[in-house]
Amino acid sequence: MNPKRTFRYYCLKFIRLKGDPKSLARGTAIGTFLGITPTIPFHTVSVLFVTFITRTSTIAGFLATLVVCNPLTYIPQYYLSTILGNMLTPYDFNWERVKSVLDVLLSKPGFSESMKVLSELGSEAVIVLLVGGSVLALPFSIASYFLSLRLFIKVREKRRKKHYLT
């Protein structure tokens, strides 16, 4: 797949969105925020729920989520989320902890001990990743709101001028 062509495709999809520029920009910001947070299996449901509650553009939210959350961005997003989450929470989520849990699980302990070890690591990992991901996503979502608002206002003005000329 050609990256230039893919980029152009998503740009055209954004430009062709119709509706109130503020609603479209809010949907874009919501999609950007949720796309950057490490909640990959829940992106679609989250975008649907939040855009419905805030009465913003769901399609803009989906497109923004697709743009910011893709196989090229997973690793940097999770890495930065882990670093930020470790700085902002009292937990220390690192590879050594994950490896120690894997060693315990590979030693074939009882079911209750396995669940205890997994739940301890799981809750800390979720907290670290969500806090770090939210802090990471906030500036990007604010920037995407203002940039997309400007884009949608310009597109709307261009459509009006074109409509008046014909």
mmCIF file of C-alpha atoms in Angstrom:
data_model
loop_
_atom_site.group_PDB
_atom_site.id
_atom_site.type_symbol
_atom_site.label_atom_id
_atom_site.label_comp_id
_atom_site.label_asym_id
_atom_site.label_seq_id
_atom_site.Cartn_x
_atom_site.Cartn_y
_atom_site.Cartn_z
ATOM 1 C CA MET A 1 0.000 0.000 0.000
ATOM 2 C CA ASN A 2 1.339 3.419 -0.987
ATOM 3 C CA PRO A 3 1.613 5.727 2.082
ATOM 4 C CA LYS A 4 1.040 8.898 0.030
ATOM 5 C CA ARG A 5 -2.105 7.464 -1.464
ATOM 6 C CA THR A 6 -3.385 6.335 1.936
ATOM 7 C CA PHE A 7 -2.682 9.767 3.437
ATOM 8 C CA ARG A 8 -4.482 11.473 0.547
ATOM 9 C CA TYR A 9 -7.422 9.073 0.914
ATOM 10 C CA TYR A 10 -7.940 9.950 4.592
ATOM 11 C CA CYS A 11 -7.480 13.671 3.901
ATOM 12 C CA LEU A 12 -10.183 13.528 1.244
ATOM 13 C CA LYS A 13 -12.493 11.613 3.579
ATOM 14 C CA PHE A 14 -12.040 14.335 6.203
ATOM 15 C CA ILE A 15 -12.572 17.152 3.723
ATOM 16 C CA ARG A 16 -15.745 15.566 2.362
ATOM 17 C CA LEU A 17 -17.395 15.400 5.786
ATOM 18 C CA LYS A 18 -20.384 17.692 5.978
ATOM 19 C CA GLY A 19 -21.935 19.284 9.007
ATOM 20 C CA ASP A 20 -21.300 21.918 11.617
ATOM 21 C CA PRO A 21 -17.538 22.634 11.763
ATOM 22 C CA LYS A 22 -17.561 22.703 15.577
ATOM 23 C CA SER A 23 -19.308 19.340 15.783
ATOM 24 C CA LEU A 24 -16.894 17.837 13.260
ATOM 25 C CA ALA A 25 -13.895 19.285 15.113
ATOM 26 C CA ARG A 26 -15.151 17.979 18.463
ATOM 27 C CA GLY A 27 -15.650 14.539 16.949
ATOM 28 C CA THR A 28 -12.117 14.678 15.578
ATOM 29 C CA ALA A 29 -10.720 15.650 18.982
ATOM 30 C CA ILE A 30 -12.653 12.846 20.699
ATOM 31 C CA GLY A 31 -11.441 10.320 18.127
ATOM 32 C CA THR A 32 -7.871 11.538 18.512
ATOM 33 C CA PHE A 33 -8.012 11.310 22.296
ATOM 34 C CA LEU A 34 -9.551 7.839 22.345
ATOM 35 C CA GLY A 35 -7.287 6.639 19.532
ATOM 36 C CA ILE A 36 -4.141 7.559 21.445
ATOM 37 C CA THR A 37 -5.241 6.041 24.752
ATOM 38 C CA PRO A 38 -4.265 2.360 25.046
ATOM 39 C CA THR A 39 -7.795 0.987 24.815
ATOM 40 C CA ILE A 40 -7.523 -0.683 21.411
ATOM 41 C CA PRO A 41 -10.325 -3.232 21.718
ATOM 42 C CA PHE A 42 -12.752 -0.547 22.891
ATOM 43 C CA HIS A 43 -12.065 2.300 20.431
ATOM 44 C CA THR A 44 -15.192 1.838 18.336
ATOM 45 C CA VAL A 45 -17.533 1.473 21.284
ATOM 46 C CA SER A 46 -15.864 4.374 23.100
ATOM 47 C CA VAL A 47 -16.143 6.701 20.099
ATOM 48 C CA LEU A 48 -19.789 5.746 19.590
ATOM 49 C CA PHE A 49 -20.643 6.320 23.242
ATOM 50 C CA VAL A 50 -18.744 9.593 23.749
ATOM 51 C CA THR A 51 -19.842 11.174 20.459
ATOM 52 C CA PHE A 52 -23.435 10.207 21.180
ATOM 53 C CA ILE A 53 -23.281 11.743 24.669
ATOM 54 C CA THR A 54 -21.596 14.935 23.429
ATOM 55 C CA ARG A 55 -23.678 15.144 20.227
ATOM 56 C CA THR A 56 -20.659 15.428 17.987
ATOM 57 C CA SER A 57 -19.706 13.825 14.685
ATOM 58 C CA THR A 58 -19.277 10.084 15.054
ATOM 59 C CA ILE A 59 -17.799 9.692 11.567
ATOM 60 C CA ALA A 60 -15.133 12.327 12.290
ATOM 61 C CA GLY A 61 -14.342 10.478 15.516
ATOM 62 C CA PHE A 62 -13.960 7.161 13.703
ATOM 63 C CA LEU A 63 -11.732 8.676 11.029
ATOM 64 C CA ALA A 64 -9.519 10.370 13.611
ATOM 65 C CA THR A 65 -9.217 7.120 15.554
ATOM 66 C CA LEU A 66 -8.167 5.272 12.406
ATOM 67 C CA VAL A 67 -5.558 7.899 11.577
ATOM 68 C CA VAL A 68 -3.886 8.071 15.007
ATOM 69 C CA CYS A 69 -4.209 4.413 15.987
ATOM 70 C CA ASN A 70 -2.639 2.130 13.428
ATOM 71 C CA PRO A 71 0.093 -0.528 13.382
ATOM 72 C CA LEU A 72 2.775 2.142 12.894
ATOM 73 C CA THR A 73 1.789 4.013 16.054
ATOM 74 C CA TYR A 74 0.960 1.198 18.513
ATOM 75 C CA ILE A 75 4.488 0.656 19.826
ATOM 76 C CA PRO A 76 5.406 4.346 20.339
ATOM 77 C CA GLN A 77 2.025 5.072 21.954
ATOM 78 C CA TYR A 78 2.272 2.181 24.410
ATOM 79 C CA TYR A 79 5.925 2.935 25.161
ATOM 80 C CA LEU A 80 5.269 6.628 25.865
ATOM 81 C CA SER A 81 2.120 5.769 27.830
ATOM 82 C CA THR A 82 4.141 3.418 30.020
ATOM 83 C CA ILE A 83 6.849 6.016 30.648
ATOM 84 C CA LEU A 84 4.339 8.762 31.485
ATOM 85 C CA GLY A 85 2.211 6.412 33.596
ATOM 86 C CA ASN A 86 5.241 5.281 35.597
ATOM 87 C CA MET A 87 6.162 8.922 36.248
ATOM 88 C CA LEU A 88 2.644 9.930 37.323
ATOM 89 C CA THR A 89 1.551 6.898 39.336
ATOM 90 C CA PRO A 90 3.170 5.151 42.303
ATOM 91 C CA TYR A 91 3.497 1.942 40.262
ATOM 92 C CA ASP A 92 6.543 0.665 38.430
ATOM 93 C CA PHE A 93 5.361 -1.215 35.367
ATOM 94 C CA ASN A 94 8.367 -2.554 33.453
ATOM 95 C CA TRP A 95 9.567 -5.552 31.490
ATOM 96 C CA GLU A 96 11.162 -7.163 34.552
ATOM 97 C CA ARG A 97 7.769 -7.262 36.309
ATOM 98 C CA VAL A 98 6.114 -8.772 33.247
ATOM 99 C CA LYS A 99 8.929 -11.327 32.973
ATOM 100 C CA SER A 100 8.611 -12.289 36.660
ATOM 101 C CA VAL A 101 4.879 -12.868 36.222
ATOM 102 C CA LEU A 102 5.552 -14.991 33.141
ATOM 103 C CA ASP A 103 8.118 -17.019 35.110
ATOM 104 C CA VAL A 104 5.562 -17.650 37.867
ATOM 105 C CA LEU A 105 2.956 -18.686 35.312
ATOM 106 C CA LEU A 106 5.398 -20.976 33.496
ATOM 107 C CA SER A 107 6.282 -22.719 36.786
ATOM 108 C CA LYS A 108 2.698 -24.064 36.710
ATOM 109 C CA PRO A 109 1.379 -22.791 40.044
ATOM 110 C CA GLY A 110 -2.149 -23.404 41.212
ATOM 111 C CA PHE A 111 -5.071 -21.597 39.615
ATOM 112 C CA SER A 112 -5.655 -19.233 42.539
ATOM 113 C CA GLU A 113 -1.980 -18.204 42.689
ATOM 114 C CA SER A 114 -1.935 -17.627 38.916
ATOM 115 C CA MET A 115 -5.015 -15.437 39.086
ATOM 116 C CA LYS A 116 -3.603 -13.494 42.037
ATOM 117 C CA VAL A 117 -0.320 -12.738 40.221
ATOM 118 C CA LEU A 118 -2.123 -11.790 37.007
ATOM 119 C CA SER A 119 -4.635 -9.557 38.760
ATOM 120 C CA GLU A 120 -1.905 -7.678 40.632
ATOM 121 C CA LEU A 121 0.022 -7.027 37.440
ATOM 122 C CA GLY A 122 -3.150 -6.419 35.463
ATOM 123 C CA SER A 123 -4.585 -3.664 37.629
ATOM 124 C CA GLU A 124 -1.259 -1.857 37.884
ATOM 125 C CA ALA A 125 -0.676 -2.157 34.142
ATOM 126 C CA VAL A 126 -4.137 -0.821 33.336
ATOM 127 C CA ILE A 127 -3.744 2.146 35.684
ATOM 128 C CA VAL A 128 -0.256 2.997 34.401
ATOM 129 C CA LEU A 129 -1.258 2.721 30.738
ATOM 130 C CA LEU A 130 -4.533 4.630 31.102
ATOM 131 C CA VAL A 131 -3.018 7.497 33.092
ATOM 132 C CA GLY A 132 -0.015 7.730 30.778
ATOM 133 C CA GLY A 133 -2.158 7.396 27.664
ATOM 134 C CA SER A 134 -4.580 10.083 28.814
ATOM 135 C CA VAL A 135 -1.755 12.520 29.543
ATOM 136 C CA LEU A 136 -0.190 11.693 26.177
ATOM 137 C CA ALA A 137 -3.495 12.081 24.318
ATOM 138 C CA LEU A 138 -4.593 15.391 25.828
ATOM 139 C CA PRO A 139 -2.288 17.779 23.909
ATOM 140 C CA PHE A 140 -2.853 15.906 20.656
ATOM 141 C CA SER A 141 -6.631 16.044 21.019
ATOM 142 C CA ILE A 142 -6.562 19.781 21.812
ATOM 143 C CA ALA A 143 -4.343 20.430 18.788
ATOM 144 C CA SER A 144 -6.543 18.264 16.561
ATOM 145 C CA TYR A 145 -9.624 20.224 17.644
ATOM 146 C CA PHE A 146 -8.199 23.581 16.626
ATOM 147 C CA LEU A 147 -6.561 22.316 13.425
ATOM 148 C CA SER A 148 -9.661 20.453 12.283
ATOM 149 C CA LEU A 149 -11.934 23.375 13.217
ATOM 150 C CA ARG A 150 -9.835 25.625 11.009
ATOM 151 C CA LEU A 151 -9.902 23.026 8.219
ATOM 152 C CA PHE A 152 -13.671 22.519 8.365
ATOM 153 C CA ILE A 153 -14.364 26.274 8.446
ATOM 154 C CA LYS A 154 -12.174 26.798 5.363
ATOM 155 C CA VAL A 155 -13.819 23.903 3.540
ATOM 156 C CA ARG A 156 -17.259 25.307 4.375
ATOM 157 C CA GLU A 157 -16.297 28.773 3.080
ATOM 158 C CA LYS A 158 -14.888 27.252 -0.097
ATOM 159 C CA ARG A 159 -18.129 25.314 -0.667
ATOM 160 C CA ARG A 160 -20.188 28.471 -0.164
ATOM 161 C CA LYS A 161 -18.095 30.415 -2.672
ATOM 162 C CA LYS A 162 -18.362 27.591 -5.183
ATOM 163 C CA HIS A 163 -22.117 27.374 -4.646
ATOM 164 C CA TYR A 164 -22.588 31.130 -5.208
ATOM 165 C CA LEU A 165 -20.596 31.061 -8.443
ATOM 166 C CA THR A 166 -22.686 28.327 -10.058
#
